[in-house]
Coordinates of C-alpha atoms in Angstrom, one line a residue:
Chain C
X1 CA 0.0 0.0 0.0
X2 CA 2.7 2.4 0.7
X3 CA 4.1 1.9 -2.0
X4 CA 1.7 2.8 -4.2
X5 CA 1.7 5.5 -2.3
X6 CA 4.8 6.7 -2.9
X7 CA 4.3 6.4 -6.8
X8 CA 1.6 7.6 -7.5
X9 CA 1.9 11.1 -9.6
X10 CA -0.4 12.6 -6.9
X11 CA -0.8 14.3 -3.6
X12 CA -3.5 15.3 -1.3
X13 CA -2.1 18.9 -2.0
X14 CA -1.9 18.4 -5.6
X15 CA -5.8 17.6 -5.8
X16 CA -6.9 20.9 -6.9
X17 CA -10.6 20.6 -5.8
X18 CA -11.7 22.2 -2.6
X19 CA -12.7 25.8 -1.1
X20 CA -11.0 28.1 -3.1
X21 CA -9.0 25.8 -5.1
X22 CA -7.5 28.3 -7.0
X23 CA -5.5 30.0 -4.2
X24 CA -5.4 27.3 -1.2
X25 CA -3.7 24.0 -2.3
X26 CA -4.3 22.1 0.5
X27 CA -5.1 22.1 4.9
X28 CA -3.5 20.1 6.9
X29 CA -4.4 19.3 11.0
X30 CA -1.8 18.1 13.1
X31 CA -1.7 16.7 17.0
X32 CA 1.2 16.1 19.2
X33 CA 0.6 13.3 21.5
X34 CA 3.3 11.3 23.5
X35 CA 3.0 8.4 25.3
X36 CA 3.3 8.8 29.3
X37 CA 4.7 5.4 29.9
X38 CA 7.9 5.9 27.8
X39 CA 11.1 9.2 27.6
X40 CA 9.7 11.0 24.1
X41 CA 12.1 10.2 21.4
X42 CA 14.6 12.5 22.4
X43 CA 15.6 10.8 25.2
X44 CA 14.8 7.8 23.6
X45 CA 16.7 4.4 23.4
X46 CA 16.6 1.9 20.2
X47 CA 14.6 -0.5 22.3
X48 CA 12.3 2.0 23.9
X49 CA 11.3 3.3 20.5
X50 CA 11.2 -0.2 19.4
X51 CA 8.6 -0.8 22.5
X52 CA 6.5 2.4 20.9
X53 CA 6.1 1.1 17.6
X54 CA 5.1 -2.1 18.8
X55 CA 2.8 -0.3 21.1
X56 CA 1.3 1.1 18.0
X57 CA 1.3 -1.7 15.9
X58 CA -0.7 -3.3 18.0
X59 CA -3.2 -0.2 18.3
X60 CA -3.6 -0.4 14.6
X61 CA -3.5 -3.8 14.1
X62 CA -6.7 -4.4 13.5
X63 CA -7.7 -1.9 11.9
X64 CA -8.6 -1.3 8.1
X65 CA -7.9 1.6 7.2
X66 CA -4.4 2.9 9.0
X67 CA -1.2 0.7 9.0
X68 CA 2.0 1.0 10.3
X69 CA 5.1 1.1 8.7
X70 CA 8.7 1.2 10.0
X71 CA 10.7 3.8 7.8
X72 CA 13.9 1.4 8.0
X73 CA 11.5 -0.6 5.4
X74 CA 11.3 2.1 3.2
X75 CA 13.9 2.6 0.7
X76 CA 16.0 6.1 1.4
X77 CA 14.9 8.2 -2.1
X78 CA 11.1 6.9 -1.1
X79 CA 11.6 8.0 2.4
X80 CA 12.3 11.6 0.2
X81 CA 9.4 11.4 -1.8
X82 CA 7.4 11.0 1.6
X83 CA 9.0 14.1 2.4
X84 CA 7.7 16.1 -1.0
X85 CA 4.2 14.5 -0.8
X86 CA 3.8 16.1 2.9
X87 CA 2.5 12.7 4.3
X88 CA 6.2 13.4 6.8
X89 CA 8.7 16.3 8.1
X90 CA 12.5 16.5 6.2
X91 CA 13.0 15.5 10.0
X92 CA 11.4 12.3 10.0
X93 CA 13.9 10.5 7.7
X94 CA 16.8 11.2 10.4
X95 CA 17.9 7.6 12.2
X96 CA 14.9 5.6 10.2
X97 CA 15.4 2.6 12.6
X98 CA 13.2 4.5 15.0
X99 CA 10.7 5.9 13.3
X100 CA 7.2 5.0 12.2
X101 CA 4.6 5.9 9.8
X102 CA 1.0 5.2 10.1
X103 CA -1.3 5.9 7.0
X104 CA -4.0 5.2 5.0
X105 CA -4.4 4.5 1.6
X106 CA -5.3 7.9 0.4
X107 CA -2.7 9.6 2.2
X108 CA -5.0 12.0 3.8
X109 CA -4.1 10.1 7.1
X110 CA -0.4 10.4 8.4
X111 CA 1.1 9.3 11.8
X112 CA 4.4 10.3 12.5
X113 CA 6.0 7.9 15.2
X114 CA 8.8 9.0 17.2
X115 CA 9.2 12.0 15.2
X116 CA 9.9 14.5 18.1
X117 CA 7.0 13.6 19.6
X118 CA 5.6 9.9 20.2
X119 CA 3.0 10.6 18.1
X120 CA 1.6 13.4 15.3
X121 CA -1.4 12.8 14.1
X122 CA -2.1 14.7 10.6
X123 CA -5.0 14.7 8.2
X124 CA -4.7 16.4 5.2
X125 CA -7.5 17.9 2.6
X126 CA -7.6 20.0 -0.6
X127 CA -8.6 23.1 -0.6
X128 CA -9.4 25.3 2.4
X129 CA -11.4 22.6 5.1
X130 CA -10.0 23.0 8.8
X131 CA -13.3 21.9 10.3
X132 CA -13.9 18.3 9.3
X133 CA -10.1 17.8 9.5
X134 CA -10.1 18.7 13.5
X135 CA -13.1 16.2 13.7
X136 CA -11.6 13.6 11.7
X137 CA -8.1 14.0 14.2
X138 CA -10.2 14.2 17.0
X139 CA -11.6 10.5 15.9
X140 CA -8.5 9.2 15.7
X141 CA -7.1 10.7 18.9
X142 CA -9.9 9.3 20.9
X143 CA -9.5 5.7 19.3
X144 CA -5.9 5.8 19.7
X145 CA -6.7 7.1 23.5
X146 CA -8.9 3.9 23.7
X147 CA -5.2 1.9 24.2
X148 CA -2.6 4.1 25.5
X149 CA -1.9 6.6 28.5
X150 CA -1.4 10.0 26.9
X151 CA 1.1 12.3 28.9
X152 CA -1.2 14.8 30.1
X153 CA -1.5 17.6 32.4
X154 CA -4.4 19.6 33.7
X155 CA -2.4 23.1 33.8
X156 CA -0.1 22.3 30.5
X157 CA -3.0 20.0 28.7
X158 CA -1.0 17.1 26.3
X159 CA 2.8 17.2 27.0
X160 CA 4.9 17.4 24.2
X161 CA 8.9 17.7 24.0
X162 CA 8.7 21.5 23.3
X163 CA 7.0 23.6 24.8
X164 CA 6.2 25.6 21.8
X165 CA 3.7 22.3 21.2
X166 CA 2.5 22.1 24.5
X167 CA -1.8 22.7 25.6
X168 CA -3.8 21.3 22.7
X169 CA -1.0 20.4 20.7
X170 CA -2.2 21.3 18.1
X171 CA -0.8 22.9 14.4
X172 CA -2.9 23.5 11.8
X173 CA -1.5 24.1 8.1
X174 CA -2.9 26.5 5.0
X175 CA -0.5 25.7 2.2
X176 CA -1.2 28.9 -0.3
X177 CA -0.1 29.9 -3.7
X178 CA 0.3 33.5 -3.3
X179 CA 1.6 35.1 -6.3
X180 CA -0.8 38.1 -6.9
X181 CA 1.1 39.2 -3.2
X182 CA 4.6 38.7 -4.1
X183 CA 4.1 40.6 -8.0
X184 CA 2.4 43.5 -5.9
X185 CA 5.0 43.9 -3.1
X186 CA 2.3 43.4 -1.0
X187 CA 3.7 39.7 0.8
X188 CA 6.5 41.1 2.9
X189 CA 4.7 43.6 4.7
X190 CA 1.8 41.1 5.2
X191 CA 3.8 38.5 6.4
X192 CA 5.1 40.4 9.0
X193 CA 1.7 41.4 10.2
X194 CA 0.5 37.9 10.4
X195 CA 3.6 36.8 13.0
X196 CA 2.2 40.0 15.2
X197 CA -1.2 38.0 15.2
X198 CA 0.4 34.6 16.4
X199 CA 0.8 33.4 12.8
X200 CA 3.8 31.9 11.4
X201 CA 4.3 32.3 7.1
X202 CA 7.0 30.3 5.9
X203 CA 8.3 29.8 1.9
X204 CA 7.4 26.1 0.8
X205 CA 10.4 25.7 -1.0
X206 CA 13.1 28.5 0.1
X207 CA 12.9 31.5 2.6
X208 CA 10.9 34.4 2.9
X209 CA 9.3 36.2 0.7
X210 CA 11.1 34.7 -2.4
X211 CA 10.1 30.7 -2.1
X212 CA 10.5 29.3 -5.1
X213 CA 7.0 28.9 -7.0
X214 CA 5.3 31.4 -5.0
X215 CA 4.0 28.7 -2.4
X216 CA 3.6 29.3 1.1
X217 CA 2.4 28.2 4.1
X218 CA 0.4 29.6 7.1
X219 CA 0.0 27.9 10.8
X220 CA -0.3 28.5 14.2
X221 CA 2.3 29.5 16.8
X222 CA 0.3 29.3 20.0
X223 CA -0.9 26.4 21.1
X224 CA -1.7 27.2 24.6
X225 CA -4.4 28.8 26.4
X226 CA -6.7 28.5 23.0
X227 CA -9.1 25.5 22.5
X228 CA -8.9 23.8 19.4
X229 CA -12.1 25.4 17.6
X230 CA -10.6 28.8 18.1
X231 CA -7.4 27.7 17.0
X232 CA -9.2 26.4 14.1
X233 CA -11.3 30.0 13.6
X234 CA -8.5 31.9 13.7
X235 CA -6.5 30.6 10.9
X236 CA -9.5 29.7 8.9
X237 CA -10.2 33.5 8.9
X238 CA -6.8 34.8 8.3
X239 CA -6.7 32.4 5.4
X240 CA -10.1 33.9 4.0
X241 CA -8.6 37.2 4.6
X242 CA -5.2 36.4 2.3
X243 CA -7.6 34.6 -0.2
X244 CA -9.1 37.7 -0.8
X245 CA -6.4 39.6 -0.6
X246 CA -4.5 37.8 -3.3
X247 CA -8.1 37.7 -5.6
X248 CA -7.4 41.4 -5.1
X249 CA -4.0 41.6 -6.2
X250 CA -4.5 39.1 -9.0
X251 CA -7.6 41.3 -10.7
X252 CA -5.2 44.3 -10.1
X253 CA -2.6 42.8 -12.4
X254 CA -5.3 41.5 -14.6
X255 CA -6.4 45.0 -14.8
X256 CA -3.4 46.8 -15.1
X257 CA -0.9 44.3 -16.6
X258 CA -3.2 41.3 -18.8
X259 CA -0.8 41.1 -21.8
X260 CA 2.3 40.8 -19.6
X261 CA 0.7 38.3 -17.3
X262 CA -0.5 36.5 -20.6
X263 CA 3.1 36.4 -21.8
X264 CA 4.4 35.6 -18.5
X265 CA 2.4 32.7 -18.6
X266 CA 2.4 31.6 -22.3
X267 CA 6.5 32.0 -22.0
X268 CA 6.4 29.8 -19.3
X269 CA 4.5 27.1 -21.3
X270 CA 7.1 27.5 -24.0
X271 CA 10.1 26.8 -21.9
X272 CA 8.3 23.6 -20.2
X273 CA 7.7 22.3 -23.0
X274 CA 10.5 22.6 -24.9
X275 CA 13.3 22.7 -22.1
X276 CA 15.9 20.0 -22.0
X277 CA 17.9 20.8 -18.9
X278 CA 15.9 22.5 -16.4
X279 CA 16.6 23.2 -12.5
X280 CA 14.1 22.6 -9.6
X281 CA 14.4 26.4 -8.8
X282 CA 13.6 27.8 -12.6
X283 CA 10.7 25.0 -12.8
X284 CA 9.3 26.3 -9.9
X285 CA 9.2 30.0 -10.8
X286 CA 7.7 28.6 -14.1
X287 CA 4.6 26.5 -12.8
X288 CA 3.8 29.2 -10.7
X289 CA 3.6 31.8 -13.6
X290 CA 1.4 29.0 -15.6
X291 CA -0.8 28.2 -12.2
X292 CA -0.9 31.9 -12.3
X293 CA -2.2 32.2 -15.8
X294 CA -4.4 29.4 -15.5
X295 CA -6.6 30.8 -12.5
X296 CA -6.5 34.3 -13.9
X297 CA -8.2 32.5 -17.4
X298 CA -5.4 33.6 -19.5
X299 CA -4.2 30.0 -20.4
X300 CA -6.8 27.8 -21.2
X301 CA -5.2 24.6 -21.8
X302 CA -4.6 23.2 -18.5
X303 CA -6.5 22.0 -15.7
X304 CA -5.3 22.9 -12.3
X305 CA -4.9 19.2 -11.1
X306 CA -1.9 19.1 -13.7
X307 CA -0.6 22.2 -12.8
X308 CA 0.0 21.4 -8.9
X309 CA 1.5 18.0 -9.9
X310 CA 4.0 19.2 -11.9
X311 CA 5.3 21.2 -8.6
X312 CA 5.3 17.5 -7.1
X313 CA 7.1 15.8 -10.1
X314 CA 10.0 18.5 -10.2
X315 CA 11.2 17.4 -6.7
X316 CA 14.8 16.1 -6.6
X317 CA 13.4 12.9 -4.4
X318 CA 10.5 12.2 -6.5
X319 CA 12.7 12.4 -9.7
X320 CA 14.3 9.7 -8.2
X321 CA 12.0 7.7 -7.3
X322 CA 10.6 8.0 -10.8
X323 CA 14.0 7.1 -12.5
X324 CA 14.3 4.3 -10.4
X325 CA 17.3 5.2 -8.7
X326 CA 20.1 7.8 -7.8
X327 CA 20.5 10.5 -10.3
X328 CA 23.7 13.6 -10.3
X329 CA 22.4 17.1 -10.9
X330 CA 22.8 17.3 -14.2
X331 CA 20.8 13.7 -14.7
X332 CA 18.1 15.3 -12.5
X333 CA 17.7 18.2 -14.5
X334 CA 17.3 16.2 -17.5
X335 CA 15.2 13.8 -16.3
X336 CA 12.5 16.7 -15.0
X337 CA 12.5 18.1 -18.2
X338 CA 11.9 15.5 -19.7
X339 CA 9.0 14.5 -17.1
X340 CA 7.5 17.9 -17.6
X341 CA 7.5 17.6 -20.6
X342 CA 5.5 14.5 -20.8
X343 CA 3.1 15.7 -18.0
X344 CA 2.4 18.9 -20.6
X345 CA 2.0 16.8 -24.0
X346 CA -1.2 15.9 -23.1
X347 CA -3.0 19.4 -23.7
Chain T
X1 CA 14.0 58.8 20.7
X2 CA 16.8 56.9 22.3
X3 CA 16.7 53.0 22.3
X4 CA 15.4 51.3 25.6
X5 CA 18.3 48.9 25.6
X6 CA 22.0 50.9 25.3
X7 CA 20.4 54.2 26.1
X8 CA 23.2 55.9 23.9
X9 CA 22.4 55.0 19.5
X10 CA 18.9 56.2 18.1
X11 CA 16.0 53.8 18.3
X12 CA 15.3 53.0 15.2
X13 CA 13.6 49.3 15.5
X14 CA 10.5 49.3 16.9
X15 CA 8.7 46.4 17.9
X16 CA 5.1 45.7 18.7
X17 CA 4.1 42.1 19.3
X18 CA 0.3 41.6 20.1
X19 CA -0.3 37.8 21.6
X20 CA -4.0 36.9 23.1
X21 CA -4.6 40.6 23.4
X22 CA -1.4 41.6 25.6
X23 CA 0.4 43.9 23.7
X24 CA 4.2 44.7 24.3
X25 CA 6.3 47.4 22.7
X26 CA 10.2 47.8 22.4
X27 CA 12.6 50.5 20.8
X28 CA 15.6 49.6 20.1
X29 CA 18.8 50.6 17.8
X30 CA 19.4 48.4 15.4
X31 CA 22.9 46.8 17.4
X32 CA 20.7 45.8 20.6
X33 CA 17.3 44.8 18.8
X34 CA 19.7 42.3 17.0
X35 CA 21.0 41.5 20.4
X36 CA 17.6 41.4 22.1
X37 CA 16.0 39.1 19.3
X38 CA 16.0 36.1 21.9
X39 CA 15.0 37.9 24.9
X40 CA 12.6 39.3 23.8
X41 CA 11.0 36.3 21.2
X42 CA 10.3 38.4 18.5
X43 CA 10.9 36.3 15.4
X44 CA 12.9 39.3 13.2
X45 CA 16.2 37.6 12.1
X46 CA 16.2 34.3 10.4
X47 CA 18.4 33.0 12.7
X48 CA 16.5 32.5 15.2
X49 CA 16.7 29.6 17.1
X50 CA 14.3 28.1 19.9
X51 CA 17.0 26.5 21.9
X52 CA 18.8 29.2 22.1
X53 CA 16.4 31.6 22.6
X54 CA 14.7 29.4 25.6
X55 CA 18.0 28.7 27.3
X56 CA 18.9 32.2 27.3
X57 CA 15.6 32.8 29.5
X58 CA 16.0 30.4 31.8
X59 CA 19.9 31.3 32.7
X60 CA 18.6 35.3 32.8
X61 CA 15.1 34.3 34.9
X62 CA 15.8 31.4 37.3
X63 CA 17.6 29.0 38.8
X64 CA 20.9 29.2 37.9
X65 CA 21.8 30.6 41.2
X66 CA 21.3 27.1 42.7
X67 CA 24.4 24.6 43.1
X68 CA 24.5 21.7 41.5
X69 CA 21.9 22.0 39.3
X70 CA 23.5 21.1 36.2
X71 CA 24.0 17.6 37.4
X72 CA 20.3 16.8 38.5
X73 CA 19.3 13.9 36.1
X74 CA 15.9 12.6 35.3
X75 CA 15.1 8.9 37.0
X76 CA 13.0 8.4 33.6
X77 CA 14.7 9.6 30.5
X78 CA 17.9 10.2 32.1
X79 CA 18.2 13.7 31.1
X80 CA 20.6 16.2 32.7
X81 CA 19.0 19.6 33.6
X82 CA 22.0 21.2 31.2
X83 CA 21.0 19.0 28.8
X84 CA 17.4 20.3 28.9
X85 CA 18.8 24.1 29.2
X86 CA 20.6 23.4 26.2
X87 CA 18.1 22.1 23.9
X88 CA 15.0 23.6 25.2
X89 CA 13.5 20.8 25.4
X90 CA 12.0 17.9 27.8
X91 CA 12.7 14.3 27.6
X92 CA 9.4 13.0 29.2
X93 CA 6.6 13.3 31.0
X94 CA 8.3 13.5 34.5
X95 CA 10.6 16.0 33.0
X96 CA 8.0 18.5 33.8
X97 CA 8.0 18.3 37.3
X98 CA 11.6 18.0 37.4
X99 CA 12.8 21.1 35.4
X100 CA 9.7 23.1 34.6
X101 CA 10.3 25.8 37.0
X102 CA 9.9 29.2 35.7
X103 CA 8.1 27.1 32.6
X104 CA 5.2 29.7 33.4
X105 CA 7.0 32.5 32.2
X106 CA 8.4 31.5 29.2
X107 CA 5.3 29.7 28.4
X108 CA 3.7 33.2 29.1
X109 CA 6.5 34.6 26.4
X110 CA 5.4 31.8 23.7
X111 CA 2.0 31.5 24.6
X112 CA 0.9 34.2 26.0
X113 CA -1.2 32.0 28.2
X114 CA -0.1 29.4 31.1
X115 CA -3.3 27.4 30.9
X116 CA -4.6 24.7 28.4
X117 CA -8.0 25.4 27.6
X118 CA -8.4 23.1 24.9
X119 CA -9.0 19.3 25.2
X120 CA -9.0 17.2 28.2
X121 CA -8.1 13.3 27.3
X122 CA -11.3 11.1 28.5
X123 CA -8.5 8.6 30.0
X124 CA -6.1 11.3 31.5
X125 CA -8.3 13.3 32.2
X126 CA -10.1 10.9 34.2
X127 CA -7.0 10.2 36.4
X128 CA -6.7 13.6 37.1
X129 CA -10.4 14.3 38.2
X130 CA -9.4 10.9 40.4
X131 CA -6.4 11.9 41.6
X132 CA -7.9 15.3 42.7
X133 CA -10.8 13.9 44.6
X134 CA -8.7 11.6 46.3
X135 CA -5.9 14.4 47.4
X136 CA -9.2 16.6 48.6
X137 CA -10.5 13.2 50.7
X138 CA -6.6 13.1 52.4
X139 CA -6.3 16.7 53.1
X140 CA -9.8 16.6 54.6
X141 CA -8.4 13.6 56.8
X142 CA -5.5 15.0 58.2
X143 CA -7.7 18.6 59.2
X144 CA -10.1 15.9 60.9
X145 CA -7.5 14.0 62.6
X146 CA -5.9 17.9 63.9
X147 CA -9.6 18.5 65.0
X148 CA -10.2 15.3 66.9
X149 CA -12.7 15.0 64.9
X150 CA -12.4 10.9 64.6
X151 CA -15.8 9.9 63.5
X152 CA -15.6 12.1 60.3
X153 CA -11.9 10.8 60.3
X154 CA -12.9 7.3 60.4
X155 CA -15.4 8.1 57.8
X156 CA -12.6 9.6 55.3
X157 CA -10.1 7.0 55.5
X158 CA -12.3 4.2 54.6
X159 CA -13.6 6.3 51.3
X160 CA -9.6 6.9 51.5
X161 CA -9.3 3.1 51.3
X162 CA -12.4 2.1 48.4
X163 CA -10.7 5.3 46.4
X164 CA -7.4 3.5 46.9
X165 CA -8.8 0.2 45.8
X166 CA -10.1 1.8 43.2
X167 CA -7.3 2.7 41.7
X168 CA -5.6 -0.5 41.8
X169 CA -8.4 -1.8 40.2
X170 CA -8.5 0.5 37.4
X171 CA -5.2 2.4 37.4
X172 CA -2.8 -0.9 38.5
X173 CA -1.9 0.9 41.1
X174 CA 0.8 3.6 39.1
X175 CA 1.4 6.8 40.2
X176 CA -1.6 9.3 38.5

């Protein structure tokens, strides 16, 4: 099952269906829970973390859905791909013999075990959809509570190795294509508004202000003191408010700049599909000019479904995976060309 | 304006961080503010680092006037309290209790707030509500017992006693 996983030319993120679809490429809902019999996996031994997965295993052994796999099973450049489809953190393929992942066949379900906490729970969605994802996390917290002692306080709520994490434990995720905001000059000053208001705004791919592709992602920083649904309110509305901001921005340059934003776009078309070497970082830019295009009605041609996978196929461990082993730079950059390429003779 | 900090270069950073409605301001020149960054938790450089920044507070708020502190070591994970200043972090549950003085106040810092409000486990949080009633039963005992009050004593140590079975029963008998 994982496996498939892993191949499949597809993410939860790169779905393209969903509240406004267009703008927000996918939520994500993620719990920190650690177990209260054994040391969290900092402190942890091999055989204590050996005693939490098998904890888990058994938890999840009979169930349909959700099944666990030790990441020492999974090949290194898959372990990557995991990475680039979001079902794990670039942390979670450090000292694999530990570590865990739980998911289900969709990938919308992904437990992390022994990541820095015992558990994180995530559920993932296209689109802009906090609500059902908090219930569906909740479900699984709660069944997963039905066999374990959760390390839990009544001042500090679920303790988790930092204490940025601790209280509800709780992170919730917006992943946003903003480039309406970064073309107006608008992003920067945002962005640093939004960490005033308890929000943290990082690049997808890069820092700041520049990520590559124009991707970039919103959560929570407190996690404390606030219950879940108001955790969940405040980030949904923030979200709505950057939505709307960057629908602003985009009929400003459609206003005030169509024919360059149609050449922008129509350019970046060319070069995909005609490239043979091409970089991770130039792709980038260039599917986010085209995504651009696309939602702005400009290009025609493409659906938005391709579009966000072609930000997934460009990835170095994906490319990899793909090509069916390791690849230099130079092999990379051919080989995503040429995947590109593919992807885009479709249409 | 001068800056808060050095009292001497211009202020020419000024900060204003709004967290659960508590709003803090800070002027600064631009050598101090990059000084200040961790103190003060404001995310402005790139960076920034939590360890650091959380290690920083506890040597400047607490503790580190006591002896010996460096070698206290937790009987669960085996973590040194300078290994937790150093990384910021705790290596289990019992960690808590062991190093989590001053906590409040950088929790206060990250947070904004020292009290979860969200979620309470139904199995934890059944322990708890446990473990509470049965600490009120004990305290009640022992103001009996100072009162000569030994009927209502009597009374309390035999709920005492089914709470205490009770536990075993349900808990095995561990430490809530």
């Amino acid at each position: 099952m994982i496996r498939k996983l892993i191949e499949e030319p597809h993410s939860i993120w790169t779905e393209g269906e969903g509240q406004y679809s267009e703008i927000v490429l996918s939520s994500r809902v993620r719990l920190a829970r650690n177990l209260a019999q054994f040391p969290f996996p900092l402190m942890q031994t091999e055989a204590s973390a050996n005693a939490v997965l098998e904890r888990l295993d058994k938890v999840f052994a009979n169930s349909k859905e959700l099944k666990l796999y030790r990441m020492s099973e999974i090949p290194e450049l898959e372990r990557q791909a995991l990475v680039e489809k979001h079902l794990i953190s670039p942390e979670h393929v450090q000292k694999p013999e530990n570590k865990g992942i739980i998911v289900n066949r969709e990938g919308s379900i992904s437990i992390m075990v022994n990541e820095e906490d015992h558990l994180r729970i995530q559920c993932f969605a296209s689109g802009l959809e906090l609500e059902t994802l908090l219930a569906q996390a909740d479900k699984i917290d709660d069944e997963i509570e039905k066999e374990v002692n959760y390390a839990y306080d009544e001042q500090y709520g679920y303790l988790t190795c930092c204490p940025t994490n601790l209280g509800t434990g709780m992170r919730v995720s917006v992943m946003m294509h903003l480039p309406g905001l970064v073309l107006t000059n608008q992003a920067g000053v945002i962005f640093s508004q939004l960490s005033k208001l308890g929000i943290a705004v990082r690049g997808l791919f890069g820092e700041g202000t520049d990520a590559h592709g124009n991707l970039f992602q919103i959560s929570n920083q407190i996690t404390l003191g606030q219950d879940e649904k108001e955790i969940i309110e405040n980030i949904s509305s923030v979200a709505k408010k950057l939505v709307s901001q960057e629908q602003a921005a985009r009929n400003y340059l459609l206003n005030n700049a169509g024919p360059q934003v149609e050449d922008k776009a129509r350019r970046a078309y060319g070069i995909l599909t005609n490239a043979k070497l091409i970089s991770s970082q130039e792709a980038l830019g260039l599917i986010s000019d085209l995504r651009l295009g696309k939602a702005l009605g400009v290009i025609n041609e493409l659906d938005l479904k391709t579009i966000n996978e072609l930000y997934l196929l460009c990835q170095p461990g994906y490319l990899q995976v793909l090509a069916k082993g390791h690849l230099d730079p130079q092999a990379r950059d051919i080989k995503r060309a040429e995947i590109i390429k593919e992807k885009l003779a479709k249409f | 304006m001068f800056c808060e900090e050095c009292e001497k270069r211009p202020a020419n950073v000024h900060i204003t961080k709004i967290v659960n409605g508590h709003k803090v301001e800070k002027h600064l020149c631009e050598q101090c503010a990059k000084k200040q960054q961790d103190v003060v938790g404001f995310t402005l450089f790139p960076d920034f680092s939590f360890a650091n920044f959380f290690s920083s507070m506890l040597d400047m708020d607490h503790i580190s006037s006591r002896n010996n502190i460096n070698q206290v070591k937790c009987d669960k994970c085996s973590m040194t309290y300078s290994q937790f200043a150093k990384l910021g972090r705790f290596g289990c549950d019992r960690c808590y209790d062991l190093f989590g003085n001053g906590l409040e106040q950088i929790l206060k810092r990250i947070h904004g707030n020292v009290q979860h409000t969200g979620k309470i486990p139904k199995r934890a949080g059944k322990a708890i509500r446990f473990k509470n009633e049965l600490e009120r039963y004990k305290m009640e005992l022992q103001k009996a017992v100072l009162n000569e009050e030994y009927e209502k004593a009597a009374e309390l140590r035999d709920k005492i006693k089914e709470l205490e079975k009770r536990k075993n029963n349900e808990w095995g008998g561990q430490n809530l």
